[in-house]
PDB file of C-alpha atoms in Angstrom:
ATOM      1  CA  MET A   1     -12.976   7.370  11.331  1.00 60.00           C
ATOM      2  CA  GLU A   2     -15.393   6.414   8.561  1.00 56.00           C
ATOM      3  CA  ASN A   3     -14.177   3.393   6.592  1.00 54.00           C
ATOM      4  CA  ASP A   4     -15.675   4.442   3.264  1.00 66.00           C
ATOM      5  CA  ARG A   5     -13.698   7.614   2.562  1.00 86.00           C
ATOM      6  CA  HIS A   6     -11.766   7.749  -0.639  1.00 89.00           C
ATOM      7  CA  VAL A   7      -8.878   9.725  -2.052  1.00 95.00           C
ATOM      8  CA  ARG A   8      -8.922  11.404  -5.475  1.00 94.00           C
ATOM      9  CA  LYS A   9      -5.723  12.637  -7.041  1.00 95.00           C
ATOM     10  CA  HIS A  10      -4.897  13.842 -10.532  1.00 94.00           C
ATOM     11  CA  ASN A  11      -2.653  11.305 -12.244  1.00 94.00           C
ATOM     12  CA  LEU A  12       0.110  13.909 -12.553  1.00 94.00           C
ATOM     13  CA  PHE A  13       0.122  13.986  -8.755  1.00 95.00           C
ATOM     14  CA  VAL A  14       0.082  10.178  -8.548  1.00 96.00           C
ATOM     15  CA  ASP A  15       3.119   9.983 -10.846  1.00 95.00           C
ATOM     16  CA  GLY A  16       4.935  12.872  -9.169  1.00 95.00           C
ATOM     17  CA  ARG A  17       8.019  12.563  -6.971  1.00 95.00           C
ATOM     18  CA  TYR A  18       7.777  13.010  -3.225  1.00 92.00           C
ATOM     19  CA  ARG A  19       8.998  11.117  -0.214  1.00 89.00           C
ATOM     20  CA  PHE A  20       7.335  11.677   3.132  1.00 93.00           C
ATOM     21  CA  GLY A  21       7.499   9.516   6.209  1.00 92.00           C
ATOM     22  CA  VAL A  22       4.760   6.913   6.451  1.00 93.00           C
ATOM     23  CA  ASN A  23       2.738   8.884   9.035  1.00 93.00           C
ATOM     24  CA  GLU A  24       3.138  12.109   7.060  1.00 95.00           C
ATOM     25  CA  GLN A  25       1.772  10.329   3.990  1.00 95.00           C
ATOM     26  CA  LYS A  26      -1.182   8.999   5.958  1.00 95.00           C
ATOM     27  CA  VAL A  27      -1.977  12.484   7.242  1.00 96.00           C
ATOM     28  CA  LEU A  28      -1.727  13.818   3.674  1.00 96.00           C
ATOM     29  CA  MET A  29      -4.159  11.167   2.355  1.00 96.00           C
ATOM     30  CA  THR A  30      -6.560  11.718   5.254  1.00 96.00           C
ATOM     31  CA  VAL A  31      -6.691  15.439   4.529  1.00 97.00           C
ATOM     32  CA  ILE A  32      -7.257  14.784   0.810  1.00 97.00           C
ATOM     33  CA  SER A  33     -10.106  12.406   1.687  1.00 95.00           C
ATOM     34  CA  LYS A  34     -11.889  15.353   3.316  1.00 95.00           C
ATOM     35  CA  ILE A  35     -12.171  17.175  -0.019  1.00 95.00           C
ATOM     36  CA  ARG A  36     -15.694  16.979  -1.385  1.00 91.00           C
ATOM     37  CA  ILE A  37     -16.278  16.127  -5.004  1.00 86.00           C
ATOM     38  CA  GLU A  38     -18.172  19.410  -5.512  1.00 88.00           C
ATOM     39  CA  ASP A  39     -15.534  21.667  -3.889  1.00 92.00           C
ATOM     40  CA  LYS A  40     -14.385  24.447  -6.219  1.00 92.00           C
ATOM     41  CA  ASP A  41     -11.917  25.954  -3.767  1.00 96.00           C
ATOM     42  CA  PHE A  42     -10.032  24.623  -0.793  1.00 97.00           C
ATOM     43  CA  VAL A  43     -11.430  25.256   2.665  1.00 96.00           C
ATOM     44  CA  PRO A  44      -9.750  24.442   5.994  1.00 97.00           C
ATOM     45  CA  TYR A  45     -10.084  20.666   6.439  1.00 97.00           C
ATOM     46  CA  ARG A  46     -10.407  19.508  10.033  1.00 96.00           C
ATOM     47  CA  VAL A  47      -9.246  16.105  11.290  1.00 96.00           C
ATOM     48  CA  SER A  48      -9.997  15.031  14.845  1.00 95.00           C
ATOM     49  CA  TRP A  49      -7.170  14.501  17.329  1.00 94.00           C
ATOM     50  CA  SER A  50      -8.315  10.906  17.822  1.00 93.00           C
ATOM     51  CA  ASP A  51      -8.141  10.243  14.063  1.00 94.00           C
ATOM     52  CA  ILE A  52      -4.602  11.660  13.892  1.00 95.00           C
ATOM     53  CA  LYS A  53      -3.566   9.341  16.716  1.00 93.00           C
ATOM     54  CA  SER A  54      -5.336   6.392  15.113  1.00 92.00           C
ATOM     55  CA  ILE A  55      -3.840   6.713  11.625  1.00 92.00           C
ATOM     56  CA  SER A  56      -0.341   7.131  13.094  1.00 92.00           C
ATOM     57  CA  ARG A  57      -0.826   4.249  15.539  1.00 88.00           C
ATOM     58  CA  ASP A  58      -0.468   6.721  18.401  1.00 91.00           C
ATOM     59  CA  ARG A  59       2.897   8.059  17.192  1.00 91.00           C
ATOM     60  CA  LEU A  60       1.541  11.551  16.464  1.00 94.00           C
ATOM     61  CA  ASN A  61       0.206  12.046  19.983  1.00 91.00           C
ATOM     62  CA  THR A  62       1.502  15.479  20.981  1.00 93.00           C
ATOM     63  CA  THR A  63       1.252  18.966  19.540  1.00 93.00           C
ATOM     64  CA  LYS A  64       4.989  19.001  18.824  1.00 94.00           C
ATOM     65  CA  LYS A  65       4.915  15.727  16.894  1.00 95.00           C
ATOM     66  CA  ILE A  66       1.908  16.894  14.865  1.00 95.00           C
ATOM     67  CA  ASP A  67       3.602  20.260  14.212  1.00 95.00           C
ATOM     68  CA  ASP A  68       6.739  18.456  13.008  1.00 95.00           C
ATOM     69  CA  ALA A  69       4.705  16.293  10.603  1.00 94.00           C
ATOM     70  CA  CYS A  70       2.823  19.329   9.273  1.00 95.00           C
ATOM     71  CA  GLN A  71       6.057  21.289   8.880  1.00 95.00           C
ATOM     72  CA  SER A  72       7.393  18.452   6.736  1.00 93.00           C
ATOM     73  CA  LEU A  73       4.234  18.452   4.588  1.00 93.00           C
ATOM     74  CA  LYS A  74       4.704  22.190   4.101  1.00 94.00           C
ATOM     75  CA  ASN A  75       8.452  22.228   3.453  1.00 93.00           C
ATOM     76  CA  LYS A  76       9.235  19.000   1.582  1.00 93.00           C
ATOM     77  CA  THR A  77       8.992  19.385  -2.165  1.00 93.00           C
ATOM     78  CA  ILE A  78       6.472  17.616  -4.378  1.00 94.00           C
ATOM     79  CA  LYS A  79       7.767  17.469  -7.948  1.00 94.00           C
ATOM     80  CA  LEU A  80       5.397  17.053 -10.898  1.00 93.00           C
ATOM     81  CA  LYS A  81       6.368  16.562 -14.520  1.00 89.00           C
ATOM     82  CA  LYS A  82       4.258  18.245 -17.199  1.00 85.00           C
ATOM     83  CA  GLY A  83       6.033  17.314 -20.396  1.00 84.00           C
ATOM     84  CA  ARG A  84       9.484  18.918 -20.136  1.00 87.00           C
ATOM     85  CA  VAL A  85       8.377  21.260 -17.351  1.00 92.00           C
ATOM     86  CA  GLN A  86       8.826  20.311 -13.685  1.00 92.00           C
ATOM     87  CA  ASP A  87       6.543  21.967 -11.128  1.00 92.00           C
ATOM     88  CA  ASN A  88       7.617  22.118  -7.472  1.00 93.00           C
ATOM     89  CA  PHE A  89       5.552  22.928  -4.385  1.00 89.00           C
ATOM     90  CA  GLY A  90       4.632  21.956  -0.835  1.00 91.00           C
ATOM     91  CA  PHE A  91       1.345  20.376   0.167  1.00 95.00           C
ATOM     92  CA  LEU A  92       0.277  22.591   3.085  1.00 96.00           C
ATOM     93  CA  SER A  93       0.213  26.374   3.374  1.00 95.00           C
ATOM     94  CA  GLY A  94      -0.532  26.202   7.095  1.00 96.00           C
ATOM     95  CA  TRP A  95      -2.345  24.429   9.922  1.00 97.00           C
ATOM     96  CA  LYS A  96      -4.052  25.116  13.216  1.00 96.00           C
ATOM     97  CA  VAL A  97      -3.979  22.852  16.279  1.00 95.00           C
ATOM     98  CA  SER A  98      -6.434  22.585  19.148  1.00 95.00           C
ATOM     99  CA  PRO A  99      -4.573  20.178  21.478  1.00 94.00           C
ATOM    100  CA  GLY A 100      -6.598  17.101  22.276  1.00 93.00           C
ATOM    101  CA  ALA A 101      -9.434  18.181  19.959  1.00 95.00           C
ATOM    102  CA  TRP A 102      -8.535  18.661  16.287  1.00 96.00           C
ATOM    103  CA  VAL A 103      -6.032  19.757  13.656  1.00 96.00           C
ATOM    104  CA  GLU A 104      -7.160  22.048  10.834  1.00 97.00           C
ATOM    105  CA  PHE A 105      -5.193  21.901   7.586  1.00 98.00           C
ATOM    106  CA  ARG A 106      -4.902  24.535   4.854  1.00 97.00           C
ATOM    107  CA  ILE A 107      -3.872  23.052   1.497  1.00 97.00           C
ATOM    108  CA  ASP A 108      -1.541  25.128  -0.669  1.00 95.00           C
ATOM    109  CA  PRO A 109      -3.611  26.801  -3.458  1.00 95.00           C
ATOM    110  CA  THR A 110      -1.146  25.573  -6.107  1.00 91.00           C
ATOM    111  CA  MET A 111      -2.605  22.086  -5.544  1.00 93.00           C
ATOM    112  CA  LYS A 112      -6.016  23.016  -6.970  1.00 94.00           C
ATOM    113  CA  ASP A 113      -5.484  21.416 -10.385  1.00 92.00           C
ATOM    114  CA  MET A 114      -4.306  18.216  -8.708  1.00 94.00           C
ATOM    115  CA  LEU A 115      -7.212  17.791  -6.271  1.00 96.00           C
ATOM    116  CA  LEU A 116     -10.280  19.828  -7.304  1.00 95.00           C
ATOM    117  CA  GLN A 117     -12.861  19.485 -10.108  1.00 88.00           C
ATOM    118  CA  LEU A 118     -11.233  16.278 -11.322  1.00 90.00           C
ATOM    119  CA  LEU A 119     -14.308  15.028 -13.158  1.00 82.00           C
ATOM    120  CA  GLU A 120     -13.858  17.707 -15.801  1.00 77.00           C
ATOM    121  CA  ASP A 121     -10.987  15.899 -17.545  1.00 75.00           C
ATOM    122  CA  GLY A 122     -11.324  12.466 -15.930  1.00 82.00           C
ATOM    123  CA  ASN A 123      -7.556  12.046 -15.581  1.00 89.00           C
ATOM    124  CA  PHE A 124      -7.540  11.006 -11.944  1.00 93.00           C
ATOM    125  CA  THR A 125      -7.188   8.001  -9.666  1.00 93.00           C
ATOM    126  CA  LEU A 126      -9.611   7.122  -6.887  1.00 93.00           C
ATOM    127  CA  TYR A 127      -9.007   4.645  -4.094  1.00 93.00           C
ATOM    128  CA  ARG A 128     -10.128   3.787  -0.586  1.00 91.00           C
ATOM    129  CA  LEU A 129      -8.389   5.686   2.180  1.00 94.00           C
ATOM    130  CA  GLU A 130      -8.297   2.622   4.404  1.00 92.00           C
ATOM    131  CA  CYS A 131      -6.092   0.798   1.876  1.00 93.00           C
ATOM    132  CA  VAL A 132      -3.211   3.239   2.371  1.00 93.00           C
ATOM    133  CA  LEU A 133      -3.844   3.586   6.106  1.00 93.00           C
ATOM    134  CA  SER A 134      -3.307  -0.151   6.458  1.00 91.00           C
ATOM    135  CA  LEU A 135       0.207   0.036   4.937  1.00 93.00           C
ATOM    136  CA  ASN A 136       3.292   0.713   7.036  1.00 91.00           C
ATOM    137  CA  SER A 137       5.826   1.454   4.315  1.00 94.00           C
ATOM    138  CA  SER A 138       5.959   4.783   2.488  1.00 94.00           C
ATOM    139  CA  TYR A 139       7.195   2.949  -0.627  1.00 95.00           C
ATOM    140  CA  SER A 140       4.277   0.498  -0.493  1.00 96.00           C
ATOM    141  CA  ILE A 141       1.827   3.394  -0.208  1.00 96.00           C
ATOM    142  CA  ARG A 142       3.272   5.134  -3.250  1.00 97.00           C
ATOM    143  CA  LEU A 143       3.501   1.962  -5.335  1.00 97.00           C
ATOM    144  CA  TYR A 144      -0.121   1.185  -4.453  1.00 98.00           C
ATOM    145  CA  GLU A 145      -1.162   4.600  -5.817  1.00 97.00           C
ATOM    146  CA  ILE A 146       0.860   4.202  -8.998  1.00 97.00           C
ATOM    147  CA  LEU A 147      -0.447   0.713  -9.748  1.00 97.00           C
ATOM    148  CA  LYS A 148      -3.993   1.710  -8.824  1.00 96.00           C
ATOM    149  CA  SER A 149      -3.845   4.375 -11.548  1.00 95.00           C
ATOM    150  CA  HIS A 150      -3.128   1.605 -14.091  1.00 95.00           C
ATOM    151  CA  GLN A 151      -5.566  -1.007 -12.752  1.00 92.00           C
ATOM    152  CA  TRP A 152      -8.156  -0.337 -15.450  1.00 89.00           C
ATOM    153  CA  LYS A 153      -5.752  -1.458 -18.192  1.00 89.00           C
ATOM    154  CA  SER A 154      -5.737  -5.032 -19.431  1.00 86.00           C
ATOM    155  CA  GLY A 155      -2.726  -7.321 -19.563  1.00 91.00           C
ATOM    156  CA  TRP A 156       0.835  -6.374 -18.622  1.00 95.00           C
ATOM    157  CA  ILE A 157       1.728  -2.725 -18.016  1.00 95.00           C
ATOM    158  CA  LYS A 158       5.275  -1.618 -18.779  1.00 97.00           C
ATOM    159  CA  ILE A 159       6.832   1.176 -16.680  1.00 97.00           C
ATOM    160  CA  ASP A 160      10.370   2.468 -17.038  1.00 96.00           C
ATOM    161  CA  LEU A 161      12.452   1.585 -13.968  1.00 95.00           C
ATOM    162  CA  LYS A 162      13.889   5.100 -13.744  1.00 94.00           C
ATOM    163  CA  GLN A 163      10.338   6.515 -13.700  1.00 94.00           C
ATOM    164  CA  ILE A 164       9.276   4.182 -10.880  1.00 95.00           C
ATOM    165  CA  LYS A 165      12.311   5.063  -8.781  1.00 95.00           C
ATOM    166  CA  TRP A 166      11.785   8.772  -9.480  1.00 95.00           C
ATOM    167  CA  SER A 167       8.124   8.647  -8.433  1.00 95.00           C
ATOM    168  CA  LEU A 168       8.876   6.614  -5.314  1.00 94.00           C
ATOM    169  CA  GLY A 169      11.595   9.018  -4.258  1.00 92.00           C
ATOM    170  CA  VAL A 170      14.191   6.258  -4.092  1.00 91.00           C
ATOM    171  CA  PRO A 171      17.574   7.683  -2.990  1.00 87.00           C
ATOM    172  CA  GLU A 172      20.016   8.134  -5.863  1.00 82.00           C
ATOM    173  CA  THR A 173      22.763   6.081  -4.222  1.00 80.00           C
ATOM    174  CA  VAL A 174      25.127   3.441  -5.538  1.00 70.00           C
ATOM    175  CA  ALA A 175      23.346   0.799  -3.439  1.00 73.00           C
ATOM    176  CA  TYR A 176      19.945   1.488  -5.016  1.00 78.00           C
ATOM    177  CA  GLU A 177      21.463   1.502  -8.488  1.00 82.00           C
ATOM    178  CA  LYS A 178      21.593  -2.254  -8.046  1.00 84.00           C
ATOM    179  CA  PHE A 179      18.249  -3.821  -8.877  1.00 91.00           C
ATOM    180  CA  GLY A 180      18.671  -6.533  -6.231  1.00 91.00           C
ATOM    181  CA  LEU A 181      18.363  -4.086  -3.323  1.00 90.00           C
ATOM    182  CA  PHE A 182      15.410  -2.283  -4.906  1.00 93.00           C
ATOM    183  CA  LYS A 183      13.708  -5.633  -5.499  1.00 94.00           C
ATOM    184  CA  ALA A 184      14.259  -6.980  -1.991  1.00 93.00           C
ATOM    185  CA  GLN A 185      13.543  -3.874   0.066  1.00 92.00           C
ATOM    186  CA  ILE A 186      10.855  -2.156  -1.985  1.00 95.00           C
ATOM    187  CA  LEU A 187       9.308  -4.279  -4.712  1.00 96.00           C
ATOM    188  CA  GLU A 188       8.898  -7.586  -2.897  1.00 96.00           C
ATOM    189  CA  LYS A 189       7.755  -5.906   0.298  1.00 95.00           C
ATOM    190  CA  ALA A 190       5.142  -3.894  -1.588  1.00 97.00           C
ATOM    191  CA  LYS A 191       3.930  -7.047  -3.334  1.00 97.00           C
ATOM    192  CA  LYS A 192       3.295  -8.724   0.031  1.00 95.00           C
ATOM    193  CA  ASP A 193       1.841  -5.584   1.609  1.00 95.00           C
ATOM    194  CA  LEU A 194      -0.646  -4.924  -1.177  1.00 96.00           C
ATOM    195  CA  GLN A 195      -1.858  -8.510  -1.322  1.00 94.00           C
ATOM    196  CA  ARG A 196      -2.315  -8.593   2.448  1.00 92.00           C
ATOM    197  CA  HIS A 197      -3.887  -5.180   3.030  1.00 92.00           C
ATOM    198  CA  THR A 198      -5.368  -3.631  -0.141  1.00 94.00           C
ATOM    199  CA  ASP A 199      -7.889  -4.172  -2.905  1.00 94.00           C
ATOM    200  CA  ILE A 200      -5.262  -4.950  -5.579  1.00 95.00           C
ATOM    201  CA  LYS A 201      -2.358  -7.333  -6.024  1.00 96.00           C
ATOM    202  CA  PHE A 202       0.313  -7.574  -8.672  1.00 97.00           C
ATOM    203  CA  GLU A 203       2.869  -9.727 -10.401  1.00 97.00           C
ATOM    204  CA  TYR A 204       5.901  -8.324 -12.177  1.00 97.00           C
ATOM    205  CA  GLN A 205       8.545  -9.196 -14.737  1.00 97.00           C
ATOM    206  CA  THR A 206      11.822  -7.473 -15.524  1.00 97.00           C
ATOM    207  CA  VAL A 207      12.708  -5.981 -18.900  1.00 97.00           C
ATOM    208  CA  LYS A 208      16.421  -5.983 -19.631  1.00 95.00           C
ATOM    209  CA  GLU A 209      18.846  -4.384 -22.045  1.00 94.00           C
ATOM    210  CA  GLY A 210      21.760  -6.769 -21.934  1.00 93.00           C
ATOM    211  CA  ARG A 211      22.123  -7.640 -18.250  1.00 90.00           C
ATOM    212  CA  LYS A 212      20.691  -4.356 -16.956  1.00 92.00           C
ATOM    213  CA  VAL A 213      17.051  -4.076 -15.803  1.00 95.00           C
ATOM    214  CA  VAL A 214      15.576  -1.009 -17.514  1.00 95.00           C
ATOM    215  CA  ALA A 215      11.840  -1.478 -16.988  1.00 97.00           C
ATOM    216  CA  LEU A 216       9.234  -3.519 -15.174  1.00 97.00           C
ATOM    217  CA  LYS A 217       6.077  -5.116 -16.496  1.00 97.00           C
ATOM    218  CA  PHE A 218       3.216  -5.309 -14.019  1.00 98.00           C
ATOM    219  CA  LYS A 219       0.058  -7.390 -14.119  1.00 97.00           C
ATOM    220  CA  ILE A 220      -2.440  -5.790 -11.737  1.00 96.00           C
ATOM    221  CA  SER A 221      -5.544  -7.621 -10.603  1.00 94.00           C
ATOM    222  CA  GLU A 222      -8.355  -7.311  -8.105  1.00 92.00           C
ATOM    223  CA  ASN A 223      -7.566  -8.740  -4.690  1.00 92.00           C
ATOM    224  CA  LYS A 224     -10.694 -10.800  -4.124  1.00 85.00           C
ATOM    225  CA  ARG A 225      -9.852 -11.353  -0.466  1.00 82.00           C
ATOM    226  CA  TYR A 226     -10.382  -7.660   0.147  1.00 79.00           C
ATOM    227  CA  GLN A 227     -14.002  -6.702   0.802  1.00 63.00           C
ATOM    228  CA  LYS A 228     -15.098  -3.599  -1.075  1.00 53.00           C
ATOM    229  CA  THR A 229     -17.733  -1.249   0.284  1.00 42.00           C
ATOM    230  CA  VAL A 230     -17.048   1.931  -1.679  1.00 39.00           C
ATOM    231  CA  SER A 231     -20.042   3.300  -3.549  1.00 36.00           C
ATOM    232  CA  SER A 232     -19.779   5.554  -6.576  1.00 36.00           C
ATOM    233  CA  GLU A 233     -20.275   9.290  -6.354  1.00 38.00           C
ATOM    234  CA  ILE A 234     -19.546   9.784 -10.027  1.00 39.00           C
ATOM    235  CA  SER A 235     -22.513   8.772 -12.129  1.00 42.00           C
ATOM    236  CA  LYS A 236     -26.208   8.249 -11.478  1.00 50.00           C
ATOM    237  CA  ARG A 237     -26.091   5.337 -13.936  1.00 60.00           C
ATOM    238  CA  ASN A 238     -23.547   2.771 -12.796  1.00 67.00           C
ATOM    239  CA  HIS A 239     -23.498   0.518 -15.844  1.00 77.00           C
ATOM    240  CA  ALA A 240     -22.434   1.159 -19.422  1.00 80.00           C
ATOM    241  CA  LYS A 241     -24.223  -0.054 -22.510  1.00 76.00           C
ATOM    242  CA  ASP A 242     -23.470  -0.442 -26.194  1.00 71.00           C
ATOM    243  CA  GLY A 243     -22.664   2.914 -27.782  1.00 71.00           C
ATOM    244  CA  ASP A 244     -21.799   4.750 -24.551  1.00 75.00           C
ATOM    245  CA  THR A 245     -18.699   6.918 -24.326  1.00 76.00           C
ATOM    246  CA  VAL A 246     -16.727   5.986 -21.219  1.00 78.00           C
ATOM    247  CA  VAL A 247     -13.952   8.184 -19.788  1.00 76.00           C
ATOM    248  CA  ILE A 248     -11.038   6.356 -18.160  1.00 77.00           C
ATOM    249  CA  ALA A 249      -7.926   8.239 -17.006  1.00 69.00           C
ATOM    250  CA  GLY A 250      -8.840  11.216 -19.180  1.00 64.00           C
ATOM    251  CA  LYS A 251      -9.282   9.197 -22.393  1.00 71.00           C
ATOM    252  CA  GLU A 252     -12.574   8.450 -24.123  1.00 72.00           C
ATOM    253  CA  TYR A 253     -13.557   4.951 -25.261  1.00 76.00           C
ATOM    254  CA  ILE A 254     -16.631   3.707 -27.103  1.00 77.00           C
ATOM    255  CA  VAL A 255     -18.498   0.677 -25.778  1.00 80.00           C
ATOM    256  CA  GLU A 256     -18.933  -1.831 -28.585  1.00 77.00           C
ATOM    257  CA  GLY A 257     -21.196  -4.704 -27.638  1.00 74.00           C
ATOM    258  CA  ASP A 258     -19.788  -6.416 -24.553  1.00 77.00           C
ATOM    259  CA  CYS A 259     -16.431  -4.632 -24.340  1.00 78.00           C
ATOM    260  CA  VAL A 260     -14.527  -1.386 -24.679  1.00 77.00           C
ATOM    261  CA  ARG A 261     -11.973  -1.298 -27.463  1.00 68.00           C
ATOM    262  CA  ASP A 262      -8.607  -0.056 -26.288  1.00 64.00           C
ATOM    263  CA  PRO A 263      -6.446   0.639 -29.378  1.00 57.00           C
ATOM    264  CA  ALA A 264      -3.257   0.078 -27.367  1.00 60.00           C
ATOM    265  CA  GLY A 265      -4.236  -3.257 -25.846  1.00 62.00           C
ATOM    266  CA  ALA A 266      -6.729  -6.052 -25.488  1.00 69.00           C
ATOM    267  CA  PRO A 267     -10.487  -5.371 -25.268  1.00 77.00           C
ATOM    268  CA  ILE A 268     -11.695  -4.484 -21.776  1.00 80.00           C
ATOM    269  CA  PRO A 269     -14.800  -6.531 -20.819  1.00 83.00           C
ATOM    270  CA  ILE A 270     -17.945  -4.556 -20.020  1.00 81.00           C
ATOM    271  CA  GLY A 271     -18.118  -6.218 -16.597  1.00 82.00           C
ATOM    272  CA  LYS A 272     -14.755  -4.717 -15.632  1.00 83.00           C
ATOM    273  CA  ILE A 273     -15.789  -1.306 -16.966  1.00 81.00           C
ATOM    274  CA  ASN A 274     -18.982  -1.400 -14.890  1.00 82.00           C
ATOM    275  CA  ARG A 275     -17.013  -2.228 -11.742  1.00 81.00           C
ATOM    276  CA  MET A 276     -14.750   0.749 -12.474  1.00 79.00           C
ATOM    277  CA  ILE A 277     -17.795   3.009 -12.867  1.00 79.00           C
ATOM    278  CA  LYS A 278     -19.230   1.812  -9.552  1.00 72.00           C
ATOM    279  CA  GLU A 279     -15.878   2.422  -7.849  1.00 69.00           C
ATOM    280  CA  GLY A 280     -15.632   5.928  -9.329  1.00 67.00           C
ATOM    281  CA  VAL A 281     -12.520   5.439 -11.449  1.00 70.00           C
ATOM    282  CA  ALA A 282     -14.431   5.633 -14.753  1.00 76.00           C
ATOM    283  CA  LEU A 283     -17.513   7.550 -15.784  1.00 74.00           C
ATOM    284  CA  ILE A 284     -20.104   7.589 -18.509  1.00 77.00           C
ATOM    285  CA  LYS A 285     -19.899  10.803 -20.488  1.00 65.00           C
TER     286      LYS A 285
END
């Protein structure tokens, strides 16, 4: 499998609620990585049998096991919030298996707005496929995606605890109502996983109302131990200059001198913006 594939997802999809098994998630991301930036419609996306075995660490090694994983991707619900409206759908509409050779996936057409022509509004997140393939916790994979979508922001990022749990698909049980269990089994594990295996790392602080934790503040930074090799497919010019309009997560910002002025936070240095452009998570309009 090529090590320079990347995944692009609309930020509504990143923030949506779904909970697949870790191997199901890795199959989902691998299929998404097959989508070309110029695709206007979905086509059948073929993944080799050897790649399926590799990404699942040989757990998806029979037709039945692959069929079971695909059935889950078709039947389990992905929930997206669009204001007060909640959209619900499955990821796959079908699949075809040639045992020992390949699996061909057909993505449900309702996913088009979440995966195709994303440069038009810029409200998407891009990351390296190998980062999620290296993780062995479904919660760590999802938290990586969520934090990756906020990486471009400076300083501490505040996210409501209920929103994080909703997006991660955390069970609504009495046990997980207690922050201690969520912290130990999900948050701390993800912190270690991301620092060890991905291109970002994070610190966090709790926000309380009385004694109850109601939100988390994250500080996301580049993991310098991780070696990047992704090249941009977004813009022919990979550096911004004074006066340029830069699109980040669907919002437009004007470059003023050596930084981009973010009205909601601290100035973003031009060096960071240029790295984002090279990585494909920002573009020059």
